[in-house]
Amino acid sequence: MILILTPDVDTSSDEYKTLMGYLHELPSIQTRIHEVKGLKQVLTEVYLVGETSSLSLEEMSALPCVERAIRISDEYRILGRHKDELRASHFDYNGVHFGQDNLNVFAGLCAVDNPKNVEAMMKALQENGQTCTRMGAYKPRSSPYSFQGHGKECLPYVFELAGKYGIKVVAMEVTHETHIEEIHQVLEQTGHPTGVMLQIGTRNTQNFELLKSAGREKEFPVLLKRGFGITLEESLNAAEYLASEGNARVIFALRGMKTNMGDPHRNFVDFAQVPVVKRLTRMPVCIDPSHSVGTRDSGPDNILDVMHVTAQGVIAGANMVLVDFHPDPGKALVDGPQALLMKELPYFLEDIQIAREAYEKRLKHTEKFLASVTVN
Ligand code: PEP
Ligand code: MN
């Protein structure tokens, strides 16, 4: 059960102490406090764990400082919906809104190679009105002999160039907790020119120690990718690890599943599950067309498969698109074959816009239908 307290509750007040005193007296119940810091207010939620079935929702809602009580299932305690439409399904970070109601594009380099290419990317993004990007500094590779990323060494110029071109959020994969520390240090050294969203890749979806470290993170939100060989439920539970440690600012990314059934795409595209994740949890949902498709192939209509699947995810309500671009894909150190070209950026963004408008039209269409069946 979750008790949602009145916004900005004063934790030194007598009412709050009375509430906590009462909860501590309940037999076989443990309490866990979770604070959700928004731009305007702090929401405090009290999680009651243990023998909660005998507690009445009415009685718990009537306790001092409690705005309402929600009964939750065991699944996805913090990030789940639990049939409560009032809890937030969005957050703001460094001036950018992330929610189940909007769409952000993170186009950028799969792997940072040199300052020239980073600058070309950032400049093109600014020219196209973009404020977010992806930049890989720490690359988990299948072979130990492949390029592993420039690591900490490239962070100063990545962050400075991001600041120079008005980029507010850089999605950056981390594969070890020391990387989070390094990102903090370099942001500090360079004067915080930008913000960072920690990305946990598909190979680390169930790296529980990494999840706990990112979950204890107070500043950075997290983009968690679905594990490529595990069930959706297992991946959503991995997201819950982040939230249970305190960081509920999580975006969940669908990036395709590893099976030859998806051939000739690199992975089996799973974007039909965008609405499923939105229904089960309060997380905004990201799609990664680059790592799903893995090529620049196109059909007889000349539309790239990468763009087709992007549109399919967006028209189903996706909230974020993570996509690889490169100024010279032939020379990219990682994933060149799937990278889009700089000249394709405005065309790609416009194609996304077409799909988003179609989704918004579908929402209105459904509203109209539902209103008509309620009236008749
Ligand atoms: C990436 O986004 O660069 C990446 C390595 O993706 P994934 O974890 O989905 O393979
Ligand atoms: Mn990649």
mmCIF file of C-alpha atoms and ligand atoms in Angstrom:
data_model
loop_
_atom_site.group_PDB
_atom_site.id
_atom_site.type_symbol
_atom_site.label_atom_id
_atom_site.label_comp_id
_atom_site.label_asym_id
_atom_site.label_seq_id
_atom_site.Cartn_x
_atom_site.Cartn_y
_atom_site.Cartn_z
ATOM 1 C CA MET A 1 0.000 0.000 0.000
ATOM 2 C CA ILE A 2 1.188 3.547 -0.701
ATOM 3 C CA LEU A 3 0.133 6.570 1.333
ATOM 4 C CA ILE A 4 0.425 9.729 -0.730
ATOM 5 C CA LEU A 5 0.953 12.625 1.655
ATOM 6 C CA THR A 6 -0.218 16.187 1.100
ATOM 7 C CA PRO A 7 2.277 18.098 -1.113
ATOM 8 C CA ASP A 8 5.206 19.754 0.702
ATOM 9 C CA VAL A 9 4.320 18.008 3.942
ATOM 10 C CA ASP A 10 6.263 19.346 6.927
ATOM 11 C CA THR A 11 8.157 16.371 8.313
ATOM 12 C CA SER A 12 8.815 18.197 11.593
ATOM 13 C CA SER A 13 5.105 18.837 12.251
ATOM 14 C CA ASP A 14 3.124 17.128 15.027
ATOM 15 C CA GLU A 15 0.706 15.645 12.465
ATOM 16 C CA TYR A 16 3.566 13.987 10.613
ATOM 17 C CA LYS A 17 4.977 12.613 13.864
ATOM 18 C CA THR A 18 1.533 11.293 14.816
ATOM 19 C CA LEU A 19 1.228 9.575 11.440
ATOM 20 C CA MET A 20 4.681 7.969 11.690
ATOM 21 C CA GLY A 21 4.068 6.926 15.286
ATOM 22 C CA TYR A 22 0.820 5.236 14.240
ATOM 23 C CA LEU A 23 2.451 3.438 11.291
ATOM 24 C CA HIS A 24 5.344 2.174 13.413
ATOM 25 C CA GLU A 25 2.866 0.604 15.814
ATOM 26 C CA LEU A 26 1.194 -1.437 13.051
ATOM 27 C CA PRO A 27 2.124 -5.120 13.471
ATOM 28 C CA SER A 28 4.223 -6.743 10.689
ATOM 29 C CA ILE A 29 4.393 -3.587 8.586
ATOM 30 C CA GLN A 30 7.566 -1.815 7.518
ATOM 31 C CA THR A 31 7.560 1.717 6.154
ATOM 32 C CA ARG A 32 9.764 3.208 3.479
ATOM 33 C CA ILE A 33 9.688 6.899 2.593
ATOM 34 C CA HIS A 34 10.048 7.986 -1.000
ATOM 35 C CA GLU A 35 10.335 11.650 -2.003
ATOM 36 C CA VAL A 36 9.423 12.853 -5.481
ATOM 37 C CA LYS A 37 10.940 16.292 -6.065
ATOM 38 C CA GLY A 38 9.079 18.229 -8.745
ATOM 39 C CA LEU A 39 9.749 21.754 -9.976
ATOM 40 C CA LYS A 40 7.078 23.275 -7.760
ATOM 41 C CA GLN A 41 6.565 20.834 -4.901
ATOM 42 C CA VAL A 42 7.878 17.824 -3.070
ATOM 43 C CA LEU A 43 5.584 14.814 -2.927
ATOM 44 C CA THR A 44 6.189 12.359 -0.131
ATOM 45 C CA GLU A 45 4.990 8.788 -0.499
ATOM 46 C CA VAL A 46 5.056 6.246 2.309
ATOM 47 C CA TYR A 47 5.347 2.630 1.167
ATOM 48 C CA LEU A 48 3.864 0.118 3.555
ATOM 49 C CA VAL A 49 5.383 -3.302 3.110
ATOM 50 C CA GLY A 50 4.283 -6.526 4.829
ATOM 51 C CA GLU A 51 0.862 -7.655 6.014
ATOM 52 C CA THR A 52 -1.096 -4.815 4.395
ATOM 53 C CA SER A 53 -4.137 -6.844 3.318
ATOM 54 C CA SER A 54 -5.928 -6.243 6.621
ATOM 55 C CA LEU A 55 -5.465 -2.449 6.414
ATOM 56 C CA SER A 56 -8.468 -0.504 5.174
ATOM 57 C CA LEU A 57 -7.956 2.095 2.448
ATOM 58 C CA GLU A 58 -10.579 4.375 4.064
ATOM 59 C CA GLU A 59 -8.904 4.290 7.467
ATOM 60 C CA MET A 60 -5.442 4.872 6.068
ATOM 61 C CA SER A 61 -6.699 7.764 3.891
ATOM 62 C CA ALA A 62 -8.119 9.424 6.999
ATOM 63 C CA LEU A 63 -4.763 9.541 8.840
ATOM 64 C CA PRO A 64 -3.115 12.951 9.370
ATOM 65 C CA CYS A 65 -1.072 14.292 6.408
ATOM 66 C CA VAL A 66 -2.452 11.578 4.078
ATOM 67 C CA GLU A 67 -4.024 12.800 0.849
ATOM 68 C CA ARG A 68 -4.946 9.323 -0.379
ATOM 69 C CA ALA A 69 -4.013 5.674 -0.103
ATOM 70 C CA ILE A 70 -3.464 3.259 -2.992
ATOM 71 C CA ARG A 71 -3.430 -0.502 -2.802
ATOM 72 C CA ILE A 72 -0.597 -1.843 -4.939
ATOM 73 C CA SER A 73 0.076 -5.233 -6.382
ATOM 74 C CA ASP A 74 3.486 -6.837 -5.874
ATOM 75 C CA GLU A 75 4.478 -5.898 -9.397
ATOM 76 C CA TYR A 76 6.487 -2.740 -10.006
ATOM 77 C CA ARG A 77 5.616 -1.188 -6.655
ATOM 78 C CA ILE A 78 7.019 2.249 -7.342
ATOM 79 C CA LEU A 79 6.938 2.571 -11.109
ATOM 80 C CA GLY A 80 3.705 0.644 -11.684
ATOM 81 C CA ARG A 81 0.370 2.317 -12.371
ATOM 82 C CA HIS A 82 -1.748 0.414 -9.824
ATOM 83 C CA LYS A 83 -4.915 1.802 -11.441
ATOM 84 C CA ASP A 84 -4.167 5.253 -10.054
ATOM 85 C CA GLU A 85 -4.227 7.879 -12.796
ATOM 86 C CA LEU A 86 -3.213 10.728 -10.506
ATOM 87 C CA ARG A 87 0.420 9.798 -9.817
ATOM 88 C CA ALA A 88 2.893 11.492 -12.140
ATOM 89 C CA SER A 89 4.060 9.783 -15.302
ATOM 90 C CA HIS A 90 6.599 12.511 -16.060
ATOM 91 C CA PHE A 91 9.560 14.416 -14.682
ATOM 92 C CA ASP A 92 11.619 17.453 -15.635
ATOM 93 C CA TYR A 93 15.369 17.462 -15.903
ATOM 94 C CA ASN A 94 17.614 20.413 -16.774
ATOM 95 C CA GLY A 95 14.690 22.256 -18.359
ATOM 96 C CA VAL A 96 13.493 19.319 -20.481
ATOM 97 C CA HIS A 97 10.151 17.604 -19.886
ATOM 98 C CA PHE A 98 10.061 13.804 -20.043
ATOM 99 C CA GLY A 99 6.647 12.215 -19.838
ATOM 100 C CA GLN A 100 4.232 9.673 -21.234
ATOM 101 C CA ASP A 101 2.560 12.679 -22.864
ATOM 102 C CA ASN A 102 5.376 14.113 -25.001
ATOM 103 C CA LEU A 103 8.219 13.171 -27.324
ATOM 104 C CA ASN A 104 11.970 13.908 -27.233
ATOM 105 C CA VAL A 105 14.509 12.932 -29.866
ATOM 106 C CA PHE A 106 18.066 11.949 -28.865
ATOM 107 C CA ALA A 107 19.994 11.807 -32.132
ATOM 108 C CA GLY A 108 23.757 11.517 -31.801
ATOM 109 C CA LEU A 109 26.924 9.476 -31.972
ATOM 110 C CA CYS A 110 26.836 5.860 -30.892
ATOM 111 C CA ALA A 111 30.494 6.284 -29.913
ATOM 112 C CA VAL A 112 32.438 9.500 -29.443
ATOM 113 C CA ASP A 113 35.457 9.346 -31.743
ATOM 114 C CA ASN A 114 36.914 12.855 -32.006
ATOM 115 C CA PRO A 115 36.023 16.498 -31.208
ATOM 116 C CA LYS A 116 35.457 17.326 -34.877
ATOM 117 C CA ASN A 117 32.637 14.802 -35.265
ATOM 118 C CA VAL A 118 31.143 15.657 -31.886
ATOM 119 C CA GLU A 119 31.057 19.330 -32.891
ATOM 120 C CA ALA A 120 29.546 18.575 -36.325
ATOM 121 C CA MET A 121 26.798 16.571 -34.592
ATOM 122 C CA MET A 122 26.034 19.173 -31.918
ATOM 123 C CA LYS A 123 26.001 21.993 -34.468
ATOM 124 C CA ALA A 124 23.556 20.122 -36.725
ATOM 125 C CA LEU A 125 21.311 19.422 -33.739
ATOM 126 C CA GLN A 126 21.209 23.088 -32.777
ATOM 127 C CA GLU A 127 20.473 24.107 -36.366
ATOM 128 C CA ASN A 128 17.518 21.726 -36.259
ATOM 129 C CA GLY A 129 16.127 22.971 -32.957
ATOM 130 C CA GLN A 130 17.251 19.974 -30.883
ATOM 131 C CA THR A 131 18.301 20.145 -27.222
ATOM 132 C CA CYS A 132 19.108 16.484 -26.522
ATOM 133 C CA THR A 133 21.660 14.031 -27.891
ATOM 134 C CA ARG A 134 23.291 10.654 -27.364
ATOM 135 C CA MET A 135 27.064 10.315 -26.970
ATOM 136 C CA GLY A 136 28.797 7.034 -26.122
ATOM 137 C CA ALA A 137 32.006 7.345 -24.133
ATOM 138 C CA TYR A 138 31.977 3.934 -22.440
ATOM 139 C CA LYS A 139 31.149 1.215 -24.970
ATOM 140 C CA PRO A 140 30.325 -2.362 -23.965
ATOM 141 C CA ARG A 141 31.551 -4.475 -26.896
ATOM 142 C CA SER A 142 31.034 -8.115 -27.767
ATOM 143 C CA SER A 143 34.751 -8.519 -28.531
ATOM 144 C CA PRO A 144 37.516 -7.435 -26.117
ATOM 145 C CA TYR A 145 39.549 -6.400 -29.181
ATOM 146 C CA SER A 146 36.955 -3.869 -30.418
ATOM 147 C CA PHE A 147 37.169 -0.141 -29.586
ATOM 148 C CA GLN A 148 35.939 0.277 -26.000
ATOM 149 C CA GLY A 149 35.207 4.015 -26.107
ATOM 150 C CA HIS A 150 37.400 6.967 -25.109
ATOM 151 C CA GLY A 151 35.983 6.944 -21.574
ATOM 152 C CA LYS A 152 36.667 9.804 -19.176
ATOM 153 C CA GLU A 153 39.226 11.379 -21.506
ATOM 154 C CA CYS A 154 36.587 12.611 -23.989
ATOM 155 C CA LEU A 155 34.076 13.900 -21.432
ATOM 156 C CA PRO A 156 35.463 17.489 -21.155
ATOM 157 C CA TYR A 157 35.073 18.255 -24.847
ATOM 158 C CA VAL A 158 31.758 16.396 -25.116
ATOM 159 C CA PHE A 159 30.233 18.432 -22.273
ATOM 160 C CA GLU A 160 31.786 21.741 -23.379
ATOM 161 C CA LEU A 161 30.594 21.315 -26.969
ATOM 162 C CA ALA A 162 27.142 20.316 -25.726
ATOM 163 C CA GLY A 163 27.004 23.570 -23.729
ATOM 164 C CA LYS A 164 28.283 25.583 -26.702
ATOM 165 C CA TYR A 165 25.440 24.325 -28.915
ATOM 166 C CA GLY A 166 22.624 24.544 -26.370
ATOM 167 C CA ILE A 167 22.315 20.810 -25.674
ATOM 168 C CA LYS A 168 20.613 20.303 -22.317
ATOM 169 C CA VAL A 169 20.671 16.520 -21.931
ATOM 170 C CA VAL A 170 23.250 13.996 -23.161
ATOM 171 C CA ALA A 171 22.277 10.311 -22.922
ATOM 172 C CA MET A 172 25.478 8.461 -22.014
ATOM 173 C CA GLU A 173 25.880 4.777 -21.320
ATOM 174 C CA VAL A 174 27.667 3.740 -18.133
ATOM 175 C CA THR A 175 28.831 0.188 -17.566
ATOM 176 C CA HIS A 176 30.345 0.584 -14.096
ATOM 177 C CA GLU A 177 29.554 2.741 -11.091
ATOM 178 C CA THR A 178 32.929 4.521 -11.379
ATOM 179 C CA HIS A 179 31.693 5.997 -14.680
ATOM 180 C CA ILE A 180 28.917 7.819 -12.829
ATOM 181 C CA GLU A 181 31.545 9.311 -10.533
ATOM 182 C CA GLU A 182 33.694 10.350 -13.506
ATOM 183 C CA ILE A 183 30.725 12.059 -15.174
ATOM 184 C CA HIS A 184 30.033 13.993 -11.971
ATOM 185 C CA GLN A 185 33.676 15.048 -11.697
ATOM 186 C CA VAL A 186 33.978 16.257 -15.277
ATOM 187 C CA LEU A 187 30.638 18.107 -15.178
ATOM 188 C CA GLU A 188 31.908 19.849 -12.052
ATOM 189 C CA GLN A 189 35.296 20.698 -13.626
ATOM 190 C CA THR A 190 33.685 22.087 -16.781
ATOM 191 C CA GLY A 191 31.060 24.126 -14.886
ATOM 192 C CA HIS A 192 27.982 22.011 -15.678
ATOM 193 C CA PRO A 193 27.555 23.125 -19.305
ATOM 194 C CA THR A 194 24.936 20.403 -19.912
ATOM 195 C CA GLY A 195 22.971 17.615 -18.198
ATOM 196 C CA VAL A 196 23.444 13.842 -18.429
ATOM 197 C CA MET A 197 20.961 10.986 -18.593
ATOM 198 C CA LEU A 198 22.677 7.761 -17.522
ATOM 199 C CA GLN A 199 22.048 4.988 -20.025
ATOM 200 C CA ILE A 200 22.115 1.366 -18.897
ATOM 201 C CA GLY A 201 22.489 -0.848 -21.926
ATOM 202 C CA THR A 202 20.863 -4.121 -22.816
ATOM 203 C CA ARG A 203 23.888 -6.132 -21.640
ATOM 204 C CA ASN A 204 23.551 -4.618 -18.187
ATOM 205 C CA THR A 205 19.770 -4.619 -17.683
ATOM 206 C CA GLN A 206 20.178 -7.166 -14.894
ATOM 207 C CA ASN A 207 23.485 -5.902 -13.527
ATOM 208 C CA PHE A 208 21.871 -5.338 -10.155
ATOM 209 C CA GLU A 209 24.859 -3.618 -8.530
ATOM 210 C CA LEU A 210 25.012 -1.100 -11.390
ATOM 211 C CA LEU A 211 21.243 -0.592 -11.109
ATOM 212 C CA LYS A 212 21.569 0.058 -7.385
ATOM 213 C CA SER A 213 24.350 2.611 -7.963
ATOM 214 C CA ALA A 214 22.309 4.454 -10.602
ATOM 215 C CA GLY A 215 19.298 4.139 -8.305
ATOM 216 C CA ARG A 216 21.129 5.999 -5.524
ATOM 217 C CA GLU A 217 21.910 8.796 -7.968
ATOM 218 C CA LYS A 218 20.328 12.101 -6.924
ATOM 219 C CA GLU A 219 21.038 14.215 -9.989
ATOM 220 C CA PHE A 220 20.853 12.155 -13.179
ATOM 221 C CA PRO A 221 17.769 10.436 -14.599
ATOM 222 C CA VAL A 222 18.267 6.978 -16.119
ATOM 223 C CA LEU A 223 17.491 5.480 -19.507
ATOM 224 C CA LEU A 224 17.191 1.731 -18.959
ATOM 225 C CA LYS A 225 17.207 -0.521 -21.987
ATOM 226 C CA ARG A 226 15.214 -3.713 -22.104
ATOM 227 C CA GLY A 227 17.405 -6.804 -21.789
ATOM 228 C CA PHE A 228 17.703 -8.374 -25.238
ATOM 229 C CA GLY A 229 17.212 -11.943 -24.053
ATOM 230 C CA ILE A 230 14.892 -11.694 -21.056
ATOM 231 C CA THR A 231 11.170 -11.178 -20.622
ATOM 232 C CA LEU A 232 9.534 -7.779 -20.490
ATOM 233 C CA GLU A 233 8.553 -8.484 -16.884
ATOM 234 C CA GLU A 234 12.187 -9.139 -15.917
ATOM 235 C CA SER A 235 13.268 -5.893 -17.562
ATOM 236 C CA LEU A 236 10.512 -3.893 -15.848
ATOM 237 C CA ASN A 237 11.625 -5.373 -12.534
ATOM 238 C CA ALA A 238 15.129 -4.153 -13.336
ATOM 239 C CA ALA A 239 13.669 -0.639 -13.661
ATOM 240 C CA GLU A 240 12.056 -1.121 -10.281
ATOM 241 C CA TYR A 241 15.547 -1.708 -8.795
ATOM 242 C CA LEU A 242 16.420 1.871 -9.761
ATOM 243 C CA ALA A 243 13.246 3.230 -8.217
ATOM 244 C CA SER A 244 13.494 1.154 -5.056
ATOM 245 C CA GLU A 245 16.910 2.726 -4.372
ATOM 246 C CA GLY A 246 15.363 6.194 -4.705
ATOM 247 C CA ASN A 247 15.666 7.180 -8.370
ATOM 248 C CA ALA A 248 12.260 6.968 -10.027
ATOM 249 C CA ARG A 249 13.211 9.256 -12.919
ATOM 250 C CA VAL A 250 13.511 6.340 -15.301
ATOM 251 C CA ILE A 251 12.798 6.059 -19.031
ATOM 252 C CA PHE A 252 12.378 2.552 -20.384
ATOM 253 C CA ALA A 253 13.823 1.779 -23.821
ATOM 254 C CA LEU A 254 12.682 -0.889 -26.251
ATOM 255 C CA ARG A 255 15.644 -1.793 -28.459
ATOM 256 C CA GLY A 256 14.732 -5.098 -30.068
ATOM 257 C CA MET A 257 15.198 -8.708 -28.997
ATOM 258 C CA LYS A 258 18.047 -11.030 -29.898
ATOM 259 C CA THR A 259 16.678 -13.874 -32.024
ATOM 260 C CA ASN A 260 17.193 -14.931 -35.609
ATOM 261 C CA MET A 261 13.420 -14.620 -36.062
ATOM 262 C CA GLY A 262 14.053 -10.908 -36.585
ATOM 263 C CA ASP A 263 16.499 -11.440 -39.470
ATOM 264 C CA PRO A 264 17.514 -9.635 -41.583
ATOM 265 C CA HIS A 265 17.162 -6.912 -38.957
ATOM 266 C CA ARG A 266 19.848 -6.951 -36.264
ATOM 267 C CA ASN A 267 17.182 -7.584 -33.603
ATOM 268 C CA PHE A 268 13.490 -8.396 -33.544
ATOM 269 C CA VAL A 269 11.712 -5.046 -33.378
ATOM 270 C CA ASP A 270 9.469 -4.910 -30.287
ATOM 271 C CA PHE A 271 7.855 -1.495 -30.667
ATOM 272 C CA ALA A 272 4.333 -2.965 -30.526
ATOM 273 C CA GLN A 273 4.994 -3.014 -26.777
ATOM 274 C CA VAL A 274 5.182 0.789 -26.426
ATOM 275 C CA PRO A 275 1.549 0.961 -25.201
ATOM 276 C CA VAL A 276 2.077 -2.112 -23.012
ATOM 277 C CA VAL A 277 4.891 -0.477 -21.027
ATOM 278 C CA LYS A 278 2.837 2.726 -20.743
ATOM 279 C CA ARG A 279 -0.100 0.725 -19.419
ATOM 280 C CA LEU A 280 1.899 -1.282 -16.876
ATOM 281 C CA THR A 281 4.121 1.518 -15.600
ATOM 282 C CA ARG A 282 4.387 5.286 -15.285
ATOM 283 C CA MET A 283 7.668 5.400 -17.219
ATOM 284 C CA PRO A 284 8.020 7.345 -20.463
ATOM 285 C CA VAL A 285 8.931 4.867 -23.218
ATOM 286 C CA CYS A 286 11.887 5.236 -25.558
ATOM 287 C CA ILE A 287 12.428 3.389 -28.825
ATOM 288 C CA ASP A 288 15.843 2.697 -30.305
ATOM 289 C CA PRO A 289 15.360 2.079 -34.034
ATOM 290 C CA SER A 290 19.132 1.974 -34.728
ATOM 291 C CA HIS A 291 20.000 -0.971 -32.509
ATOM 292 C CA SER A 292 16.784 -2.782 -33.466
ATOM 293 C CA VAL A 293 17.254 -2.620 -37.211
ATOM 294 C CA GLY A 294 21.043 -2.292 -37.428
ATOM 295 C CA THR A 295 21.270 -1.450 -41.152
ATOM 296 C CA ARG A 296 20.564 1.331 -43.634
ATOM 297 C CA ASP A 297 18.433 -0.914 -45.832
ATOM 298 C CA SER A 298 15.230 0.347 -47.390
ATOM 299 C CA GLY A 299 12.330 -1.173 -49.302
ATOM 300 C CA PRO A 300 10.908 -0.361 -52.743
ATOM 301 C CA ASP A 301 9.260 2.755 -51.277
ATOM 302 C CA ASN A 302 12.800 4.116 -50.585
ATOM 303 C CA ILE A 303 12.033 4.704 -46.910
ATOM 304 C CA LEU A 304 14.789 3.338 -44.666
ATOM 305 C CA ASP A 305 13.717 0.457 -42.388
ATOM 306 C CA VAL A 306 15.109 2.530 -39.483
ATOM 307 C CA MET A 307 12.638 5.279 -40.368
ATOM 308 C CA HIS A 308 9.746 2.880 -40.855
ATOM 309 C CA VAL A 309 10.181 1.378 -37.387
ATOM 310 C CA THR A 310 10.694 4.808 -35.829
ATOM 311 C CA ALA A 311 7.355 5.904 -37.288
ATOM 312 C CA GLN A 312 5.727 2.688 -36.039
ATOM 313 C CA GLY A 313 6.932 3.357 -32.485
ATOM 314 C CA VAL A 314 5.984 7.035 -32.570
ATOM 315 C CA ILE A 315 2.519 6.389 -34.004
ATOM 316 C CA ALA A 316 2.004 4.002 -31.068
ATOM 317 C CA GLY A 317 2.833 6.775 -28.569
ATOM 318 C CA ALA A 318 6.594 6.476 -27.907
ATOM 319 C CA ASN A 319 8.024 9.317 -25.807
ATOM 320 C CA MET A 320 11.656 9.266 -26.839
ATOM 321 C CA VAL A 321 13.674 8.226 -29.863
ATOM 322 C CA LEU A 322 17.335 7.267 -29.397
ATOM 323 C CA VAL A 323 19.027 7.154 -32.768
ATOM 324 C CA ASP A 324 22.550 6.870 -34.186
ATOM 325 C CA PHE A 325 23.872 9.508 -36.596
ATOM 326 C CA HIS A 326 27.412 10.016 -37.839
ATOM 327 C CA PRO A 327 29.071 12.643 -40.062
ATOM 328 C CA ASP A 328 31.019 9.889 -41.841
ATOM 329 C CA PRO A 329 29.526 6.455 -41.047
ATOM 330 C CA GLY A 330 32.221 4.635 -43.059
ATOM 331 C CA LYS A 331 34.760 5.844 -40.501
ATOM 332 C CA ALA A 332 32.583 5.441 -37.375
ATOM 333 C CA LEU A 333 34.368 3.348 -34.734
ATOM 334 C CA VAL A 334 31.133 1.629 -33.618
ATOM 335 C CA ASP A 335 27.888 0.779 -35.438
ATOM 336 C CA GLY A 336 28.615 2.746 -38.633
ATOM 337 C CA PRO A 337 26.350 0.520 -40.807
ATOM 338 C CA GLN A 338 23.210 1.659 -38.972
ATOM 339 C CA ALA A 339 24.042 5.374 -38.626
ATOM 340 C CA LEU A 340 21.935 7.976 -40.371
ATOM 341 C CA LEU A 341 23.700 10.763 -42.291
ATOM 342 C CA MET A 342 23.835 14.392 -41.218
ATOM 343 C CA LYS A 343 21.962 15.470 -44.345
ATOM 344 C CA GLU A 344 19.143 13.126 -43.273
ATOM 345 C CA LEU A 345 18.623 14.839 -39.910
ATOM 346 C CA PRO A 346 15.948 17.423 -40.922
ATOM 347 C CA TYR A 347 14.197 14.822 -43.120
ATOM 348 C CA PHE A 348 14.212 12.279 -40.260
ATOM 349 C CA LEU A 349 12.896 14.836 -37.727
ATOM 350 C CA GLU A 350 10.105 15.818 -40.094
ATOM 351 C CA ASP A 351 9.176 12.185 -40.637
ATOM 352 C CA ILE A 352 8.942 11.767 -36.832
ATOM 353 C CA GLN A 353 6.715 14.850 -36.719
ATOM 354 C CA ILE A 354 4.367 13.297 -39.295
ATOM 355 C CA ALA A 355 4.068 10.151 -37.163
ATOM 356 C CA ARG A 356 3.582 12.146 -33.934
ATOM 357 C CA GLU A 357 0.801 14.195 -35.524
ATOM 358 C CA ALA A 358 -0.836 10.981 -36.677
ATOM 359 C CA TYR A 359 -0.654 9.663 -33.079
ATOM 360 C CA GLU A 360 -2.228 12.867 -31.760
ATOM 361 C CA LYS A 361 -4.964 12.601 -34.370
ATOM 362 C CA ARG A 362 -5.566 8.990 -33.274
ATOM 363 C CA LEU A 363 -5.937 10.151 -29.667
ATOM 364 C CA LYS A 364 -8.617 12.656 -30.679
ATOM 365 C CA HIS A 365 -10.293 10.085 -32.892
ATOM 366 C CA THR A 366 -10.485 7.668 -29.940
ATOM 367 C CA GLU A 367 -11.783 10.359 -27.578
ATOM 368 C CA LYS A 368 -14.548 11.131 -30.062
ATOM 369 C CA PHE A 369 -15.437 7.478 -30.379
ATOM 370 C CA LEU A 370 -15.538 6.954 -26.614
ATOM 371 C CA ALA A 371 -17.706 10.047 -26.135
ATOM 372 C CA SER A 372 -20.108 8.784 -28.799
ATOM 373 C CA VAL A 373 -20.525 5.334 -27.246
ATOM 374 C CA THR A 374 -21.025 6.803 -23.763
ATOM 375 C CA VAL A 375 -23.779 9.104 -25.035
ATOM 376 C CA ASN A 376 -25.599 6.402 -26.993
HETATM 377 C C1 PEP B 1 23.958 1.778 -27.543
HETATM 378 O O1 PEP B 1 22.887 2.411 -27.421
HETATM 379 O O2 PEP B 1 24.991 2.272 -28.000
HETATM 380 C C2 PEP B 1 23.983 0.351 -27.188
HETATM 381 C C3 PEP B 1 25.121 -0.283 -26.924
HETATM 382 O O3 PEP B 1 22.770 -0.200 -27.188
HETATM 383 P P1 PEP B 1 22.240 -1.599 -26.598
HETATM 384 O O4 PEP B 1 22.589 -1.584 -25.143
HETATM 385 O O5 PEP B 1 20.777 -1.519 -26.875
HETATM 386 O O6 PEP B 1 22.926 -2.670 -27.377
HETATM 387 MN MN MN B 2 25.513 1.410 -30.874
#
